[in-house]
């Protein structure tokens, strides 16, 4: 993680010497994510446990913020060469192909659900209660072990719902723009905007299922 992060910061700094960094493997200042003209939010390896166990499902997630607004996002899976990316106002892409969220109803939806492994003592019960609710209301469940890839799956129409009851900004900053540019929603579980300076619960969905999801999530906030 540290080696990838240092590599990215070294090379980004050559292109954007004025940029600051909010990244998983460094001490961060919350105000940088909100107030800096250019701030990179970096997760050098999202899916570290997958990486350690050779699951070949890990990603590098990079977002560029300007004054607290995400203007560019990229999530790269080096194992299969898939690069999800978006610029503000220019659509979302998988490599060079435009992507868009699905239009499936909830009863046949594929739900990607994170299991908050670092917060299981406080959020484990509510996570699996929500997962059970979604399991019986939806089509099927998935968990890739990389939240960024699960969220990009939503953007690409592979799944229809994403939820994890606590994530850090580097997990979702890039994917938030990719999903938005692909026509989907990503917000906190109460529907409020995501925080980019501290962890928060994350809910994602297509326009077809979004209102129903918010009602369901309200029981677990």
Coordinates of N, CA and C in Angstrom, one line a residue:
X1 N 0.8 -1.2 0.0 CA 0.0 0.0 0.0 C 0.9 1.3 0.0
X2 N 1.9 1.3 0.9 CA 2.7 2.5 1.0 C 3.5 2.7 -0.3
X3 N 4.0 1.6 -0.9 CA 4.8 1.8 -2.1 C 4.0 2.3 -3.2
X4 N 2.7 1.8 -3.4 CA 1.9 2.3 -4.5 C 1.5 3.8 -4.2
X5 N 1.2 4.1 -3.0 CA 0.8 5.5 -2.6 C 2.0 6.4 -2.9
X6 N 3.2 6.1 -2.5 CA 4.3 6.9 -2.8 C 4.6 7.1 -4.2
X7 N 4.4 6.0 -5.0 CA 4.6 6.1 -6.5 C 3.6 7.1 -7.1
X8 N 2.4 7.0 -6.7 CA 1.3 7.9 -7.2 C 1.6 9.3 -6.9
X9 N 1.9 9.6 -5.6 CA 2.2 11.0 -5.2 C 3.4 11.5 -5.9
X10 N 4.4 10.7 -6.0 CA 5.6 11.2 -6.7 C 5.3 11.6 -8.1
X11 N 4.6 10.8 -8.8 CA 4.3 11.1 -10.3 C 3.2 12.2 -10.4
X12 N 2.2 12.2 -9.6 CA 1.2 13.3 -9.7 C 1.8 14.6 -9.4
X13 N 2.8 14.6 -8.4 CA 3.4 15.9 -8.0 C 4.2 16.5 -9.1
X14 N 4.7 15.7 -10.1 CA 5.4 16.3 -11.2 C 4.5 17.0 -12.2
X15 N 3.2 16.6 -12.2 CA 2.2 17.2 -13.1 C 1.5 18.3 -12.4
X16 N 1.2 18.1 -11.1 CA 0.4 19.1 -10.3 C 1.2 19.4 -9.1
X17 N 2.3 20.2 -9.2 CA 3.1 20.5 -8.0 C 2.3 21.2 -6.9
X18 N 1.2 21.9 -7.2 CA 0.5 22.6 -6.2 C -0.5 21.7 -5.4
X19 N -0.7 20.5 -5.9 CA -1.8 19.6 -5.3 C -1.4 19.2 -3.9
X20 N -2.4 18.9 -3.1 CA -2.2 18.3 -1.8 C -2.9 16.9 -1.8
X21 N -2.6 16.1 -0.8 CA -3.0 14.7 -0.8 C -3.7 14.3 0.4
X22 N -4.8 13.5 0.2 CA -5.6 13.0 1.3 C -5.6 11.5 1.0
X23 N -4.8 10.7 1.7 CA -4.6 9.3 1.3 C -4.6 8.3 2.5
X24 N -4.9 7.1 2.2 CA -5.1 6.1 3.3 C -3.8 5.9 4.1
X25 N -2.6 5.9 3.5 CA -1.4 5.6 4.3 C -0.6 6.8 4.7
X26 N -1.3 7.9 5.0 CA -0.6 9.1 5.5 C -1.4 9.8 6.5
X27 N -0.8 10.7 7.3 CA -1.6 11.6 8.2 C -2.2 12.6 7.3
X28 N -3.5 12.9 7.5 CA -4.3 13.8 6.7 C -4.8 15.0 7.5
X29 N -5.1 16.1 6.8 CA -5.8 17.2 7.3 C -7.1 17.3 6.6
X30 N -8.2 17.2 7.4 CA -9.5 17.2 6.9 C -9.8 18.4 6.0
X31 N -9.2 19.6 6.3 CA -9.5 20.8 5.6 C -8.9 20.7 4.1
X32 N -7.9 19.8 3.9 CA -7.4 19.7 2.6 C -8.4 19.2 1.6
X33 N -9.2 18.2 2.0 CA -10.2 17.6 1.2 C -11.4 18.6 0.8
X34 N -11.6 19.6 1.7 CA -12.7 20.5 1.5 C -12.3 21.8 0.9
X35 N -11.1 22.3 1.2 CA -10.7 23.7 0.8 C -9.6 23.8 -0.2
X36 N -8.9 22.8 -0.5 CA -7.7 22.9 -1.4 C -8.2 23.1 -2.8
X37 N -7.5 24.0 -3.6 CA -7.9 24.1 -5.0 C -7.7 22.8 -5.8
X38 N -6.7 22.0 -5.4 CA -6.5 20.6 -6.0 C -6.1 19.7 -4.9
X39 N -6.9 18.6 -4.7 CA -6.6 17.6 -3.7 C -6.9 16.2 -4.2
X40 N -5.9 15.4 -4.3 CA -6.0 14.0 -4.7 C -6.4 13.2 -3.4
X41 N -7.5 12.4 -3.6 CA -7.8 11.4 -2.6 C -7.5 10.1 -3.1
X42 N -6.6 9.3 -2.4 CA -6.0 8.1 -3.0 C -6.2 6.9 -2.0
X43 N -6.7 5.8 -2.6 CA -6.6 4.5 -2.0 C -5.7 3.7 -2.8
X44 N -4.5 3.5 -2.3 CA -3.4 2.8 -3.1 C -3.8 1.3 -3.5
X45 N -4.4 0.6 -2.5 CA -4.9 -0.7 -2.8 C -6.2 -0.9 -2.0
X46 N -7.3 -0.8 -2.8 CA -8.6 -1.1 -2.2 C -8.9 -2.6 -2.4
X47 N -9.0 -3.3 -1.3 CA -9.1 -4.7 -1.4 C -7.8 -5.3 -1.0
X48 N -7.2 -4.8 0.1 CA -5.8 -5.3 0.5 C -5.9 -6.8 0.9
X49 N -7.0 -7.2 1.6 CA -7.1 -8.6 2.0 C -7.1 -9.5 0.7
X50 N -7.9 -9.1 -0.3 CA -7.9 -9.8 -1.6 C -6.4 -9.9 -2.2
X51 N -5.7 -8.8 -2.1 CA -4.4 -8.7 -2.6 C -3.5 -9.7 -1.9
X52 N -3.6 -9.7 -0.6 CA -2.8 -10.6 0.3 C -3.1 -12.1 0.0
X53 N -4.3 -12.4 -0.4 CA -4.7 -13.8 -0.6 C -4.8 -14.1 -2.1
X54 N -4.3 -13.2 -3.0 CA -4.2 -13.5 -4.4 C -5.6 -13.8 -5.0
X55 N -6.6 -13.0 -4.6 CA -7.9 -13.1 -5.2 C -8.0 -12.4 -6.6
X56 N -7.0 -11.5 -6.9 CA -7.0 -10.8 -8.2 C -8.2 -9.9 -8.3
X57 N -8.7 -9.4 -7.2 CA -9.8 -8.4 -7.2 C -9.4 -7.3 -6.3
X58 N -8.6 -6.4 -6.7 CA -8.1 -5.3 -5.9 C -8.1 -4.1 -6.9
X59 N -8.1 -2.9 -6.4 CA -8.1 -1.7 -7.3 C -7.3 -0.6 -6.7
X60 N -6.9 0.3 -7.6 CA -6.3 1.6 -7.2 C -7.4 2.7 -7.5
X61 N -7.7 3.5 -6.4 CA -8.8 4.5 -6.6 C -8.2 5.8 -6.4
X62 N -8.4 6.7 -7.3 CA -7.9 8.1 -7.3 C -9.0 9.1 -7.7
X63 N -9.2 10.0 -6.8 CA -10.1 11.1 -7.1 C -9.4 12.4 -7.0
X64 N -9.8 13.4 -7.9 CA -9.2 14.7 -7.8 C -10.4 15.7 -7.4
X65 N -10.2 16.4 -6.3 CA -11.2 17.3 -5.8 C -10.7 18.8 -6.0
X66 N -11.6 19.7 -6.3 CA -11.3 21.1 -6.3 C -12.3 21.8 -5.4
X67 N -11.8 22.3 -4.3 CA -12.6 23.0 -3.3 C -13.8 22.1 -2.8
X68 N -13.4 20.8 -2.6 CA -14.4 19.9 -2.0 C -15.3 19.2 -3.0
X69 N -15.1 19.5 -4.3 CA -16.0 18.9 -5.3 C -15.2 17.9 -6.2
X70 N -15.6 16.7 -6.4 CA -14.9 15.7 -7.2 C -15.0 16.1 -8.7
X71 N -13.9 16.3 -9.3 CA -13.9 16.7 -10.7 C -13.3 15.6 -11.6
X72 N -12.7 14.6 -11.0 CA -12.1 13.5 -11.8 C -12.1 12.3 -10.9
X73 N -12.4 11.1 -11.4 CA -12.2 9.9 -10.6 C -11.8 8.7 -11.5
X74 N -10.9 7.9 -11.0 CA -10.5 6.7 -11.7 C -10.3 5.5 -10.7
X75 N -10.8 4.4 -11.2 CA -10.6 3.1 -10.4 C -10.1 2.1 -11.3
X76 N -8.9 1.5 -11.0 CA -8.2 0.6 -11.9 C -8.0 -0.7 -11.3
X77 N -8.4 -1.8 -12.0 CA -8.1 -3.1 -11.5 C -6.9 -3.6 -12.4
X78 N -5.7 -3.7 -11.8 CA -4.6 -4.1 -12.6 C -4.6 -5.5 -13.1
X79 N -5.4 -6.3 -12.4 CA -5.4 -7.8 -12.7 C -6.1 -8.1 -14.0
X80 N -7.1 -7.2 -14.4 CA -7.8 -7.5 -15.7 C -7.8 -6.3 -16.6
X81 N -7.1 -5.2 -16.2 CA -6.9 -4.1 -17.1 C -8.1 -3.2 -17.2
X82 N -9.1 -3.4 -16.3 CA -10.3 -2.5 -16.4 C -10.1 -1.2 -15.7
X83 N -10.3 -0.1 -16.4 CA -10.1 1.3 -15.9 C -11.4 2.0 -16.0
X84 N -12.1 2.2 -14.8 CA -13.3 3.0 -14.8 C -12.9 4.4 -14.5
X85 N -13.5 5.4 -15.3 CA -13.0 6.8 -15.1 C -14.1 7.7 -15.5
X86 N -14.1 8.9 -14.9 CA -15.1 10.0 -15.3 C -14.5 11.3 -15.0
X87 N -14.8 12.3 -15.9 CA -14.6 13.7 -15.6 C -16.0 14.4 -15.4
X88 N -16.0 15.3 -14.5 CA -17.2 16.0 -14.2 C -17.9 16.6 -15.5
X89 N -19.1 16.1 -15.7 CA -19.9 16.6 -16.8 C -19.6 16.0 -18.2
X90 N -18.7 14.9 -18.2 CA -18.3 14.3 -19.4 C -18.7 12.8 -19.5
X91 N -19.5 12.3 -18.6 CA -19.9 10.9 -18.7 C -18.9 10.0 -18.0
X92 N -19.3 8.7 -17.9 CA -18.5 7.7 -17.2 C -18.1 6.7 -18.3
X93 N -16.9 6.1 -18.1 CA -16.3 5.1 -19.0 C -15.7 4.0 -18.4
X94 N -15.7 2.8 -19.0 CA -14.9 1.7 -18.7 C -13.9 1.5 -19.9
X95 N -12.7 1.8 -19.6 CA -11.7 1.9 -20.7 C -12.2 3.0 -21.6
X96 N -12.4 2.6 -22.9 CA -12.9 3.7 -23.8 C -14.4 3.6 -24.1
X97 N -15.1 2.7 -23.3 CA -16.5 2.5 -23.6 C -17.4 3.2 -22.6
X98 N -18.4 4.0 -23.1 CA -19.3 4.7 -22.1 C -20.1 3.7 -21.3
X99 N -20.4 4.0 -20.1 CA -21.1 3.1 -19.2 C -22.3 3.8 -18.6
X100 N -23.3 3.1 -18.2 CA -24.5 3.6 -17.6 C -25.1 2.6 -16.6
X101 N -25.8 3.1 -15.6 CA -26.4 2.2 -14.7 C -27.6 1.5 -15.3
X102 N -28.0 0.4 -14.6 CA -29.1 -0.4 -15.1 C -30.5 0.2 -14.9
X103 N -31.5 -0.5 -15.4 CA -32.9 0.0 -15.1 C -33.7 -1.2 -14.6
X104 N -33.1 -2.1 -13.8 CA -33.8 -3.3 -13.3 C -34.5 -2.9 -12.0
X105 N -35.7 -3.5 -11.7 CA -36.4 -3.3 -10.5 C -35.8 -4.0 -9.3
X106 N -36.1 -3.6 -8.1 CA -35.4 -4.2 -6.9 C -35.6 -5.7 -6.8
X107 N -36.7 -6.2 -7.3 CA -36.9 -7.7 -7.0 C -36.0 -8.6 -7.9
X108 N -35.4 -8.0 -8.9 CA -34.4 -8.8 -9.6 C -33.0 -8.1 -9.5
X109 N -32.8 -7.2 -8.6 CA -31.6 -6.4 -8.5 C -30.5 -7.3 -7.9
X110 N -29.3 -7.0 -8.4 CA -28.1 -7.6 -7.8 C -27.5 -6.6 -6.8
X111 N -27.4 -7.0 -5.5 CA -27.0 -6.1 -4.4 C -25.6 -6.4 -4.1
X112 N -24.7 -5.4 -4.1 CA -23.3 -5.5 -3.6 C -23.3 -4.9 -2.2
X113 N -22.8 -5.7 -1.3 CA -22.9 -5.3 0.2 C -21.6 -5.5 0.8
X114 N -21.0 -4.4 1.4 CA -19.8 -4.4 2.1 C -20.1 -4.9 3.6
X115 N -19.1 -5.6 4.2 CA -19.4 -6.2 5.5 C -18.7 -5.5 6.6
X116 N -18.2 -4.3 6.5 CA -17.6 -3.5 7.5 C -16.6 -4.3 8.4
X117 N -15.7 -5.0 7.9 CA -14.8 -5.9 8.7 C -14.1 -5.2 9.8
X118 N -13.8 -3.9 9.7 CA -13.0 -3.2 10.7 C -13.9 -2.6 11.8
X119 N -15.2 -2.7 11.6 CA -16.2 -2.1 12.5 C -17.3 -3.2 12.9
X120 N -16.9 -4.4 12.9 CA -17.9 -5.5 13.0 C -18.5 -5.5 14.4
X121 N -17.8 -5.0 15.4 CA -18.3 -5.0 16.8 C -19.5 -4.0 16.9
X122 N -19.4 -2.9 16.2 CA -20.4 -1.8 16.3 C -21.5 -1.9 15.2
X123 N -21.1 -2.3 14.0 CA -21.9 -2.2 12.9 C -22.3 -3.6 12.2
X124 N -21.7 -4.7 12.8 CA -21.9 -6.0 12.2 C -23.4 -6.4 12.2
X125 N -24.1 -6.2 13.3 CA -25.5 -6.7 13.4 C -26.4 -5.9 12.5
X126 N -26.2 -4.6 12.4 CA -27.1 -3.8 11.5 C -26.7 -4.1 10.1
X127 N -25.5 -4.3 9.8 CA -25.1 -4.6 8.4 C -25.8 -5.9 7.9
X128 N -25.7 -6.9 8.7 CA -26.3 -8.2 8.2 C -27.9 -8.2 8.3
X129 N -28.4 -7.3 9.2 CA -29.9 -7.2 9.2 C -30.3 -6.5 7.9
X130 N -29.6 -5.5 7.5 CA -29.9 -4.8 6.2 C -29.7 -5.7 5.1
X131 N -28.6 -6.5 5.1 CA -28.3 -7.4 4.1 C -29.4 -8.5 3.9
X132 N -29.9 -8.9 5.1 CA -31.0 -9.9 5.0 C -32.3 -9.3 4.4
X133 N -32.6 -8.1 4.8 CA -33.7 -7.4 4.2 C -33.5 -7.2 2.7
X134 N -32.3 -6.8 2.2 CA -32.1 -6.7 0.8 C -32.1 -8.0 0.1
X135 N -31.6 -9.1 0.8 CA -31.6 -10.4 0.2 C -33.0 -10.9 -0.2
X136 N -34.0 -10.7 0.8 CA -35.3 -11.2 0.6 C -36.1 -10.2 -0.3
X137 N -35.7 -9.0 -0.5 CA -36.4 -8.0 -1.4 C -35.8 -8.0 -2.8
X138 N -34.5 -8.4 -2.9 CA -33.8 -8.2 -4.2 C -33.6 -9.5 -4.9
X139 N -32.7 -9.5 -5.9 CA -32.5 -10.7 -6.7 C -31.4 -11.6 -6.1
X140 N -30.2 -11.0 -5.9 CA -29.1 -11.8 -5.3 C -28.1 -10.9 -4.7
X141 N -27.1 -11.4 -4.1 CA -26.1 -10.7 -3.4 C -24.7 -10.9 -3.9
X142 N -23.8 -9.9 -3.8 CA -22.4 -10.0 -4.2 C -21.5 -9.3 -3.2
X143 N -20.3 -9.7 -3.1 CA -19.3 -9.0 -2.3 C -17.9 -9.3 -3.0
X144 N -17.3 -8.3 -3.6 CA -16.1 -8.5 -4.3 C -14.9 -8.4 -3.4
X145 N -15.0 -7.7 -2.3 CA -13.9 -7.4 -1.4 C -13.2 -6.1 -1.7
X146 N -13.6 -5.4 -2.7 CA -13.1 -4.1 -3.0 C -14.3 -3.2 -3.2
X147 N -14.5 -2.3 -2.2 CA -15.7 -1.4 -2.3 C -15.7 -0.6 -3.6
X148 N -14.5 -0.1 -4.0 CA -14.4 0.7 -5.2 C -14.9 -0.1 -6.4
X149 N -14.5 -1.4 -6.5 CA -14.9 -2.2 -7.7 C -16.4 -2.5 -7.6
X150 N -16.9 -2.7 -6.4 CA -18.4 -2.9 -6.2 C -19.2 -1.7 -6.7
X151 N -18.7 -0.5 -6.3 CA -19.4 0.7 -6.7 C -19.3 0.9 -8.2
X152 N -18.1 0.6 -8.8 CA -18.0 0.8 -10.3 C -18.8 -0.2 -11.0
X153 N -19.1 -1.4 -10.4 CA -20.0 -2.4 -10.9 C -21.4 -1.8 -11.0
X154 N -21.8 -1.0 -10.0 CA -23.1 -0.3 -10.1 C -23.1 0.7 -11.3
X155 N -22.0 1.4 -11.5 CA -21.9 2.4 -12.6 C -22.0 1.7 -13.9
X156 N -21.5 0.5 -14.0 CA -21.4 -0.2 -15.3 C -22.6 -1.1 -15.5
X157 N -23.6 -1.1 -14.6 CA -24.8 -1.9 -14.8 C -24.7 -3.4 -14.4
X158 N -23.6 -3.7 -13.8 CA -23.4 -5.1 -13.3 C -24.2 -5.4 -12.1
X159 N -24.3 -4.5 -11.2 CA -25.1 -4.6 -10.0 C -26.0 -3.3 -10.0
X160 N -27.0 -3.4 -9.1 CA -28.0 -2.3 -9.0 C -28.0 -1.6 -7.7
X161 N -27.4 -2.1 -6.7 CA -27.4 -1.6 -5.4 C -26.0 -1.7 -4.8
X162 N -25.5 -0.8 -4.0 CA -24.3 -0.9 -3.2 C -24.6 -0.3 -1.8
X163 N -24.1 -1.0 -0.8 CA -24.2 -0.4 0.6 C -23.0 -0.9 1.4
X164 N -22.5 0.0 2.2 CA -21.6 -0.4 3.3 C -21.8 0.7 4.4
X165 N -22.0 0.3 5.6 CA -22.4 1.2 6.7 C -21.3 2.1 7.2
X166 N -20.0 1.9 6.8 CA -19.0 2.9 7.1 C -17.8 2.6 6.2
X167 N -17.5 3.7 5.5 CA -16.3 3.7 4.6 C -15.6 5.0 4.7
X168 N -14.3 5.0 4.3 CA -13.5 6.2 4.3 C -13.5 6.9 3.0
X169 N -13.3 8.2 2.9 CA -13.4 8.9 1.6 C -12.6 8.3 0.5
X170 N -11.4 7.8 0.8 CA -10.6 7.2 -0.3 C -11.3 5.9 -0.9
X171 N -12.2 5.3 -0.2 CA -12.9 4.2 -0.7 C -13.9 4.6 -1.8
X172 N -14.5 5.7 -1.6 CA -15.7 6.1 -2.4 C -15.6 7.4 -3.2
X173 N -14.5 8.2 -3.0 CA -14.5 9.5 -3.7 C -14.5 9.3 -5.2
X174 N -13.6 8.5 -5.7 CA -13.5 8.4 -7.2 C -14.8 7.7 -7.7
X175 N -15.3 6.7 -7.1 CA -16.5 6.0 -7.5 C -17.7 6.9 -7.5
X176 N -17.8 7.8 -6.5 CA -18.9 8.7 -6.4 C -19.2 9.5 -7.7
X177 N -18.1 10.0 -8.3 CA -18.2 10.7 -9.6 C -18.6 9.7 -10.7
X178 N -17.9 8.6 -10.8 CA -18.2 7.6 -11.8 C -19.6 7.2 -11.8
X179 N -20.2 6.9 -10.6 CA -21.6 6.6 -10.5 C -22.5 7.7 -11.0
X180 N -22.2 8.9 -10.5 CA -23.0 10.1 -10.8 C -23.0 10.3 -12.3
X181 N -21.8 10.2 -13.0 CA -21.8 10.4 -14.4 C -22.4 9.3 -15.2
X182 N -22.5 8.1 -14.5 CA -23.2 7.0 -15.2 C -24.7 7.0 -15.0
X183 N -25.2 8.0 -14.3 CA -26.6 8.2 -14.1 C -27.2 7.6 -12.8
X184 N -26.3 7.2 -11.8 CA -26.8 6.6 -10.6 C -26.6 7.6 -9.4
X185 N -26.9 7.1 -8.2 CA -26.9 7.8 -7.0 C -25.9 7.2 -6.0
X186 N -25.1 8.0 -5.3 CA -24.3 7.5 -4.2 C -24.3 8.6 -3.2
X187 N -24.8 8.2 -2.0 CA -25.0 9.2 -0.9 C -24.8 8.5 0.4
X188 N -25.0 9.2 1.5 CA -25.0 8.6 2.8 C -26.4 7.9 2.9
X189 N -26.5 6.9 3.9 CA -27.7 6.1 4.0 C -28.9 6.9 4.3
X190 N -28.8 8.1 4.8 CA -30.0 8.9 5.0 C -30.3 9.9 3.8
X191 N -29.5 9.7 2.7 CA -29.7 10.5 1.5 C -28.9 11.8 1.5
X192 N -28.2 12.1 2.6 CA -27.4 13.3 2.6 C -26.1 13.1 1.8
X193 N -25.5 14.2 1.3 CA -24.3 14.1 0.5 C -23.2 13.4 1.3
X194 N -22.3 12.7 0.5 CA -21.1 12.1 1.1 C -20.2 13.1 1.7
X195 N -19.5 12.6 2.7 CA -18.4 13.5 3.3 C -17.1 13.1 2.7
X196 N -16.3 14.0 2.4 CA -15.0 13.7 1.9 C -13.8 14.0 2.8
X197 N -14.2 14.4 4.1 CA -13.2 14.7 5.1 C -13.2 13.8 6.2
X198 N -14.1 12.8 6.2 CA -14.2 11.8 7.3 C -15.1 10.6 6.8
X199 N -15.0 9.5 7.5 CA -15.8 8.3 7.1 C -17.3 8.6 7.2
X200 N -18.0 7.8 6.5 CA -19.5 7.9 6.6 C -20.1 6.6 6.0
X201 N -21.4 6.4 6.3 CA -22.1 5.3 5.6 C -22.4 5.6 4.2
X202 N -22.4 4.6 3.3 CA -22.5 4.8 1.9 C -23.6 3.9 1.3
X203 N -24.5 4.5 0.5 CA -25.6 3.8 -0.1 C -25.6 4.2 -1.6
X204 N -25.6 3.2 -2.5 CA -25.7 3.5 -3.9 C -26.8 2.8 -4.6
X205 N -27.4 3.4 -5.6 CA -28.4 2.7 -6.4 C -28.8 3.4 -7.7
X206 N -29.5 2.7 -8.5 CA -30.0 3.3 -9.7 C -31.2 4.1 -9.5
X207 N -31.6 5.0 -10.4 CA -32.8 5.8 -10.2 C -34.1 4.9 -10.0
X208 N -34.0 3.7 -10.7 CA -35.2 2.8 -10.6 C -35.5 2.3 -9.1
X209 N -34.4 2.1 -8.3 CA -34.6 1.6 -7.0 C -34.3 2.6 -5.9
X210 N -33.9 3.8 -6.2 CA -33.3 4.7 -5.2 C -34.3 5.0 -4.1
X211 N -35.5 5.4 -4.4 CA -36.4 5.8 -3.4 C -36.8 4.7 -2.4
X212 N -36.9 3.5 -3.0 CA -37.2 2.3 -2.2 C -36.0 2.0 -1.3
X213 N -34.8 2.1 -1.8 CA -33.6 1.9 -1.0 C -33.5 2.8 0.2
X214 N -33.8 4.1 0.0 CA -33.7 5.1 1.1 C -34.7 4.7 2.2
X215 N -35.9 4.3 1.9 CA -36.9 3.9 2.9 C -36.3 2.7 3.7
X216 N -35.8 1.7 3.0 CA -35.2 0.5 3.6 C -34.1 0.9 4.5
X217 N -33.2 1.7 4.0 CA -31.9 2.1 4.8 C -32.3 2.8 6.0
X218 N -33.4 3.5 6.1 CA -33.7 4.4 7.2 C -33.8 3.6 8.5
X219 N -34.1 2.3 8.4 CA -34.2 1.4 9.5 C -32.9 1.1 10.2
X220 N -31.8 1.3 9.4 CA -30.5 0.8 9.8 C -29.5 2.0 10.0
X221 N -29.9 3.2 9.9 CA -29.0 4.4 10.0 C -28.8 4.6 11.5

